[in-house]
PDB file of C-alpha atoms in Angstrom:
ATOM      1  CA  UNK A 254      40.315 -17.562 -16.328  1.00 64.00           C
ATOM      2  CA  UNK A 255      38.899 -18.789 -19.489  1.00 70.00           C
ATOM      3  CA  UNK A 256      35.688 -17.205 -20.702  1.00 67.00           C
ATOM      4  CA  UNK A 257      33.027 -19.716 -19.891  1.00 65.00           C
ATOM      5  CA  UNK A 258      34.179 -19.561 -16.211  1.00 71.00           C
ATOM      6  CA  UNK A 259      33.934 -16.263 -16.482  1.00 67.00           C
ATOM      7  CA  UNK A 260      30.086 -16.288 -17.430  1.00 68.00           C
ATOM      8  CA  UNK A 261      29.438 -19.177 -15.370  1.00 65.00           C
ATOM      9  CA  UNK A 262      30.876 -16.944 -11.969  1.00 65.00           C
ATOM     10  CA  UNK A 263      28.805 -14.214 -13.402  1.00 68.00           C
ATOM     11  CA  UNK A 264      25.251 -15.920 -13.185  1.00 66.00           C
ATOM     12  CA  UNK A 265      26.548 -17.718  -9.796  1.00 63.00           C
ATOM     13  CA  UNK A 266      26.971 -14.010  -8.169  1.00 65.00           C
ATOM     14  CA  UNK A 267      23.701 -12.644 -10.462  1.00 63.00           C
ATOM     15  CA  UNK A 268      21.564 -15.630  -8.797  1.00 69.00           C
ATOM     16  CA  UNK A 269      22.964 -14.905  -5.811  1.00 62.00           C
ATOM     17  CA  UNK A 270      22.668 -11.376  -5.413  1.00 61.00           C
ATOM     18  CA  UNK A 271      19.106 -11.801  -7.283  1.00 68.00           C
ATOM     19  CA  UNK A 272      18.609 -14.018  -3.789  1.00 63.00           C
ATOM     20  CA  UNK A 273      19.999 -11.508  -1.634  1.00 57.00           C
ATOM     21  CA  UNK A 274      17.724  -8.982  -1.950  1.00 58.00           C
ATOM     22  CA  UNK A 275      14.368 -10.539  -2.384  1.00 59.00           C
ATOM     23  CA  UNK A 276      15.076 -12.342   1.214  1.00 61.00           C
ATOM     24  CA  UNK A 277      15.819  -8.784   2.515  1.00 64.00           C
ATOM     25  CA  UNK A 278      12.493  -6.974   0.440  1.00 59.00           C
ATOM     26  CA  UNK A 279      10.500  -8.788   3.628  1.00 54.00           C
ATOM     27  CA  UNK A 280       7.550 -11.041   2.837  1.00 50.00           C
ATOM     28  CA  UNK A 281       4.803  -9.666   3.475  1.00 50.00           C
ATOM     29  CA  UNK A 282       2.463 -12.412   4.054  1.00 48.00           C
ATOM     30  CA  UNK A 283       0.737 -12.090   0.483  1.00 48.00           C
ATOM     31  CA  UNK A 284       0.907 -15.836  -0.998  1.00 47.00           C
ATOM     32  CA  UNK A 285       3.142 -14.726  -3.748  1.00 46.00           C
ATOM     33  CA  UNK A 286       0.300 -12.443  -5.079  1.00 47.00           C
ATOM     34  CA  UNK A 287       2.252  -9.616  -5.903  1.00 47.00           C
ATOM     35  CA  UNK A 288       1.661  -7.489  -3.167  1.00 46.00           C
ATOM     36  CA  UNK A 289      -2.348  -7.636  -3.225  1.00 43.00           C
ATOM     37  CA  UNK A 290      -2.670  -9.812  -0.479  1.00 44.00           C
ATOM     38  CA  UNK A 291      -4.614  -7.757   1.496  1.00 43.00           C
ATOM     39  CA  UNK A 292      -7.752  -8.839   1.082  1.00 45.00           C
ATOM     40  CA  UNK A 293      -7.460 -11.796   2.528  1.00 42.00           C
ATOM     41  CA  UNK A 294      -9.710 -13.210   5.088  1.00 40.00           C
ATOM     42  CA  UNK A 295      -9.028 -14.070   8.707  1.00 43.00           C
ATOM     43  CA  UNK A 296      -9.965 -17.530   8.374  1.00 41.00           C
ATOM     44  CA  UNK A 297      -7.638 -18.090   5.157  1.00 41.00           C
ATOM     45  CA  UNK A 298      -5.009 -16.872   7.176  1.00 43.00           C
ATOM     46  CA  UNK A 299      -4.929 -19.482   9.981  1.00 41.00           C
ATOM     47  CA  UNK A 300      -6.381 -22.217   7.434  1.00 43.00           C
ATOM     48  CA  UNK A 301      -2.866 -20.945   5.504  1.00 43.00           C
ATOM     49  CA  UNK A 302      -0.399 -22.368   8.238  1.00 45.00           C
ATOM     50  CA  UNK A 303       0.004 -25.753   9.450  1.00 45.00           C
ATOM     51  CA  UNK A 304      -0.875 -27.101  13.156  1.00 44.00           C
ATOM     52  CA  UNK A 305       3.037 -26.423  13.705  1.00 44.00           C
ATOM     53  CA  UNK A 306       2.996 -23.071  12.590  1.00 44.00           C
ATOM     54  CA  UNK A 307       4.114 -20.724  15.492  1.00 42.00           C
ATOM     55  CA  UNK A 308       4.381 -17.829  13.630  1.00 43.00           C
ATOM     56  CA  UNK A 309       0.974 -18.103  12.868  1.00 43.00           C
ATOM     57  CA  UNK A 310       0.125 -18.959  16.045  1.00 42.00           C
ATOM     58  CA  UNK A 311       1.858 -15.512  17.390  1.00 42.00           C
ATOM     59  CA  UNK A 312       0.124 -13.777  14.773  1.00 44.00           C
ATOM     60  CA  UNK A 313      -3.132 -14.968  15.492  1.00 46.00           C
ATOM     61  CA  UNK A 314      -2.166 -14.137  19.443  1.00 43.00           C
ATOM     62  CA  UNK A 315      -0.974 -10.529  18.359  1.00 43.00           C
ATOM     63  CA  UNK A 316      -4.704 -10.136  16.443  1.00 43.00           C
ATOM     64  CA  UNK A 317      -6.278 -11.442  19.248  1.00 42.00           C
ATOM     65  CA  UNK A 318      -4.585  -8.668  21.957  1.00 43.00           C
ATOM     66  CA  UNK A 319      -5.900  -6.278  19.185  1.00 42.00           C
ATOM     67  CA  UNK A 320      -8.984  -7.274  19.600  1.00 42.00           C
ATOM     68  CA  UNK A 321      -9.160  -7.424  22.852  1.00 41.00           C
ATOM     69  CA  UNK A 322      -8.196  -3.721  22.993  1.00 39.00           C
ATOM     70  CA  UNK A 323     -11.228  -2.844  21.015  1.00 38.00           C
ATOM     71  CA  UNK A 324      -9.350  -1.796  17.895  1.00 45.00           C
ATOM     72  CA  UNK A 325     -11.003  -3.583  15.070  1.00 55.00           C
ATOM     73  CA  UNK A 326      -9.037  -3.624  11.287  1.00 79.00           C
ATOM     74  CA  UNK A 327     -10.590  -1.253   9.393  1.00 86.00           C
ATOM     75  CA  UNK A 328     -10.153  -0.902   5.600  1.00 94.00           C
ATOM     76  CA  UNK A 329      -7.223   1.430   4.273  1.00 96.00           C
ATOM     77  CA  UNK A 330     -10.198   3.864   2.963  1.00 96.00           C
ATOM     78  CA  UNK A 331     -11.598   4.170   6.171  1.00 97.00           C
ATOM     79  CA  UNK A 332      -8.425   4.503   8.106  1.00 96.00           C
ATOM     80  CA  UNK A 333      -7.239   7.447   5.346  1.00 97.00           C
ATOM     81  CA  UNK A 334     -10.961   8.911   5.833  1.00 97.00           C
ATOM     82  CA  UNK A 335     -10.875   8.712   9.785  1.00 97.00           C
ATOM     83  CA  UNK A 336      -7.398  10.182   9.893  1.00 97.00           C
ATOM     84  CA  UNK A 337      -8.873  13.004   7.629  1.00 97.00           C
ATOM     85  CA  UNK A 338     -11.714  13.849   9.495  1.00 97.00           C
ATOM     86  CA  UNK A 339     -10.090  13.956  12.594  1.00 97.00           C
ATOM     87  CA  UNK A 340      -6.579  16.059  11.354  1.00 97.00           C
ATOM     88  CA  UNK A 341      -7.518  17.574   7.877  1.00 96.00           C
ATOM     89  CA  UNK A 342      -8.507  21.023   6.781  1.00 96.00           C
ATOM     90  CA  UNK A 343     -12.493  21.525   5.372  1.00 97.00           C
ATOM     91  CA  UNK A 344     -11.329  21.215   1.693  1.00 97.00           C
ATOM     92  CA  UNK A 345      -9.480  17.649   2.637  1.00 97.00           C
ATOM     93  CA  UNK A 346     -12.392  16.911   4.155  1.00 97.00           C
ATOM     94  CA  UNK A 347     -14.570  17.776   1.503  1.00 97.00           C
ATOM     95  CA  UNK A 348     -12.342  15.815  -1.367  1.00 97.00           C
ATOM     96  CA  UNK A 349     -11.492  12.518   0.719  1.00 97.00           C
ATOM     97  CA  UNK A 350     -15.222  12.074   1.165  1.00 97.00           C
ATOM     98  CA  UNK A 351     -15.297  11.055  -2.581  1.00 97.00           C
ATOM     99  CA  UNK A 352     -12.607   8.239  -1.816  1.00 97.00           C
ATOM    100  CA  UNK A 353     -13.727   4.793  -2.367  1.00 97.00           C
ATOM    101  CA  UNK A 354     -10.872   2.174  -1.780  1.00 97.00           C
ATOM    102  CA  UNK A 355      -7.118   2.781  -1.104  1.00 97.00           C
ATOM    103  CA  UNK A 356      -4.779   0.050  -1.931  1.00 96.00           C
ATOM    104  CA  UNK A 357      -1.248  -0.662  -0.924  1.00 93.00           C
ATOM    105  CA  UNK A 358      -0.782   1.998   2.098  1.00 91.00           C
ATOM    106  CA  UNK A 359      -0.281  -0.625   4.699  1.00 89.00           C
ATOM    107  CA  UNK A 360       2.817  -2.027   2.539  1.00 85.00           C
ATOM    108  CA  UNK A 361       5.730  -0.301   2.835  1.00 86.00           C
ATOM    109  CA  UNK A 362       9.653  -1.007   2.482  1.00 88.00           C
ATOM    110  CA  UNK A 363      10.739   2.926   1.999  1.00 84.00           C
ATOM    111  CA  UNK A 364      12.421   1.195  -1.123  1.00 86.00           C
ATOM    112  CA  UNK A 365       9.556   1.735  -3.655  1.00 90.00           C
ATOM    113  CA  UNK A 366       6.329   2.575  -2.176  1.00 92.00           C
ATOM    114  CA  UNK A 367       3.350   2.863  -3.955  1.00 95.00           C
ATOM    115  CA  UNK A 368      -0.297   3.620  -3.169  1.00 96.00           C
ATOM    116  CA  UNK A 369      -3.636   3.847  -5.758  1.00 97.00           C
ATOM    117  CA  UNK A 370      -6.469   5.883  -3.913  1.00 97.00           C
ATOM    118  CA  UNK A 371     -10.023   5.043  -6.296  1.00 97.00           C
ATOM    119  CA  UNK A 372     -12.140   8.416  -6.178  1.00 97.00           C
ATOM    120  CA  UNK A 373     -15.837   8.576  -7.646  1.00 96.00           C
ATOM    121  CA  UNK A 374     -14.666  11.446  -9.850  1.00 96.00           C
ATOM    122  CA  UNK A 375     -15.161  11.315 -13.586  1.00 93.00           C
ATOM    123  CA  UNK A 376     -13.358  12.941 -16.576  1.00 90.00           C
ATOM    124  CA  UNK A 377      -9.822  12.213 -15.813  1.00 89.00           C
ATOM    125  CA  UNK A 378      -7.049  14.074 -15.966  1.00 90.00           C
ATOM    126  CA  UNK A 379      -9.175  17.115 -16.958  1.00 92.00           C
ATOM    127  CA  UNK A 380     -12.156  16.395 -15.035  1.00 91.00           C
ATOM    128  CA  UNK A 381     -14.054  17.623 -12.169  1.00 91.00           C
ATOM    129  CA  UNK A 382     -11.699  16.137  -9.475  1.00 93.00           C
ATOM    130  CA  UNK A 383      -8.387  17.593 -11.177  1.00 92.00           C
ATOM    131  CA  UNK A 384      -8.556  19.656  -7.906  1.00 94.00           C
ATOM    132  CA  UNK A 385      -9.828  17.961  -4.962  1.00 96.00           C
ATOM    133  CA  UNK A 386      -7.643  14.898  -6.061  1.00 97.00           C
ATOM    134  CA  UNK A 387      -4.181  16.943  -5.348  1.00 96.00           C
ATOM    135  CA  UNK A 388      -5.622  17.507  -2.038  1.00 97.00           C
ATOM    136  CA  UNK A 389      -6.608  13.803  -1.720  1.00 98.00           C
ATOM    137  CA  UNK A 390      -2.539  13.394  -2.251  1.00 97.00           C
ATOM    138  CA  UNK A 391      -1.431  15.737  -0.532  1.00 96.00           C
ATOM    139  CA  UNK A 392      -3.782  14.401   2.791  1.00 97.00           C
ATOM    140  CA  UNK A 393      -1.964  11.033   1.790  1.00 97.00           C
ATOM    141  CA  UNK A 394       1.398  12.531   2.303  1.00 96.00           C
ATOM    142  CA  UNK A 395       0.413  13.483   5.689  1.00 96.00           C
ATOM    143  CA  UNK A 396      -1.264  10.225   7.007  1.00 96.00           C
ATOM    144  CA  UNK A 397       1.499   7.835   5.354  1.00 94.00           C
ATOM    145  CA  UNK A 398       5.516   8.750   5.444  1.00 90.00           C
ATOM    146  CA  UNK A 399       7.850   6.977   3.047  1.00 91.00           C
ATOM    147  CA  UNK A 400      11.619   7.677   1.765  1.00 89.00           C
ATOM    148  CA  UNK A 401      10.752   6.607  -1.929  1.00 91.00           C
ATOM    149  CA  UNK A 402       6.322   6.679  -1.843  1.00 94.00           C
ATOM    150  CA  UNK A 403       4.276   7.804  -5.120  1.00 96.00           C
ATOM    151  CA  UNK A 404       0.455   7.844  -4.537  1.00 97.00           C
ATOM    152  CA  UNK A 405      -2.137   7.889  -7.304  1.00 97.00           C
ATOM    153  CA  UNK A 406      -5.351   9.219  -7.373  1.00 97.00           C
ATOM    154  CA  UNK A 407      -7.493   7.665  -9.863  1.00 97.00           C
ATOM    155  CA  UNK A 408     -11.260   8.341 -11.210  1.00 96.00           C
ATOM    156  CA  UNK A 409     -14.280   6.358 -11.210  1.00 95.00           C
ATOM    157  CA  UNK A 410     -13.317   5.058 -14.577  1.00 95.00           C
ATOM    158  CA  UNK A 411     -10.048   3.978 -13.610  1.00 95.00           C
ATOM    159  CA  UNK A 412      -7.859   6.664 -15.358  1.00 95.00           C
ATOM    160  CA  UNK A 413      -5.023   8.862 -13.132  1.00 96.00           C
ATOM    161  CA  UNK A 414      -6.322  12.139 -11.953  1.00 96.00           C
ATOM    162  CA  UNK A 415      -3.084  12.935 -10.171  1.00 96.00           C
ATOM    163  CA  UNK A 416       0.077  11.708  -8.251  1.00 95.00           C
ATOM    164  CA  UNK A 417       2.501  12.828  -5.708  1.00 95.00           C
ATOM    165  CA  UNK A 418       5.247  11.576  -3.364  1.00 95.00           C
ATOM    166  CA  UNK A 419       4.477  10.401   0.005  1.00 90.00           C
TER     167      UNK A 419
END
């Protein structure tokens, strides 16, 4: 084999591989936003597929049973604070109730999971929630289970507190 066939395979497979693996890292539903999808609203999402869309069409059936059951979606920093309050100690407690938004806990592959929990803690890294923050973690750990999860804990001013495997 002569050398530009060589480099030509060699992309082919690269491409292909490349190809491989994002159609197994799932799609998540986020519109090619990166992961931050979220935060989209209801309406967006059936505006987003087409009147021959059945998957959207068993999604919105699935949301509907869920409503039906009475369990409404909740933000991720309410369902992190409800799950503290109902199985953490008095110091989790006491630290979660300075969380203000959790993003990325209901997005998980077990490949490379990551969370950011915003706190209204100041100072940093050396600041007053050096403390309460590695219990904020450590509640994480508990509520969400992952192979490969890192969550950060960040403070009001946007710089890490802590982190820790979940």
């Amino acid at each position: 084999m002569g050398m530009k066939t060589k480099v030509a395979l060699g992309a082919v497979v690269g491409i292909v591989v490349i190809g491989v693996v994002s159609a197994n890292s799932g799609d998540n539903g986020d519109g090619g936003n990166g992961g931050k999808g979220g935060d989209t609203s209801a309406a967006a999402d059936k505006n987003a597929g087409g009147s021959g869309d059945k998957a959207g069409k068993a999604d919105d059936a699935a949301k509907s049973d869920a409503g039906d059951k009475g369990a409404s979606k909740a933000s991720q920093a309410e369902q992190f604070k409800a799950f503290v309050a109902k199985n953490g100690t008095p110091k989790e407690k006491a630290a979660v109730a300075h969380v203000l938004k959790v993003q990325g806990a209901d997005q998980q592959n077990d490949i490379l999971d990551s969370a950011d929990v915003y706190t209204d803690f100041t100072g940093g890294l050396m600041g007053e929630g050096s403390g309460p923050s590695k219990l904020i973690a450590s509640a994480f750990a508990d509520w969400k289970d992952s192979k490969n999860g890192l969550v950060t804990v960040y403070d009001a001013d946007g710089e890490i507190i802590t982190n820790g495997n979940f």
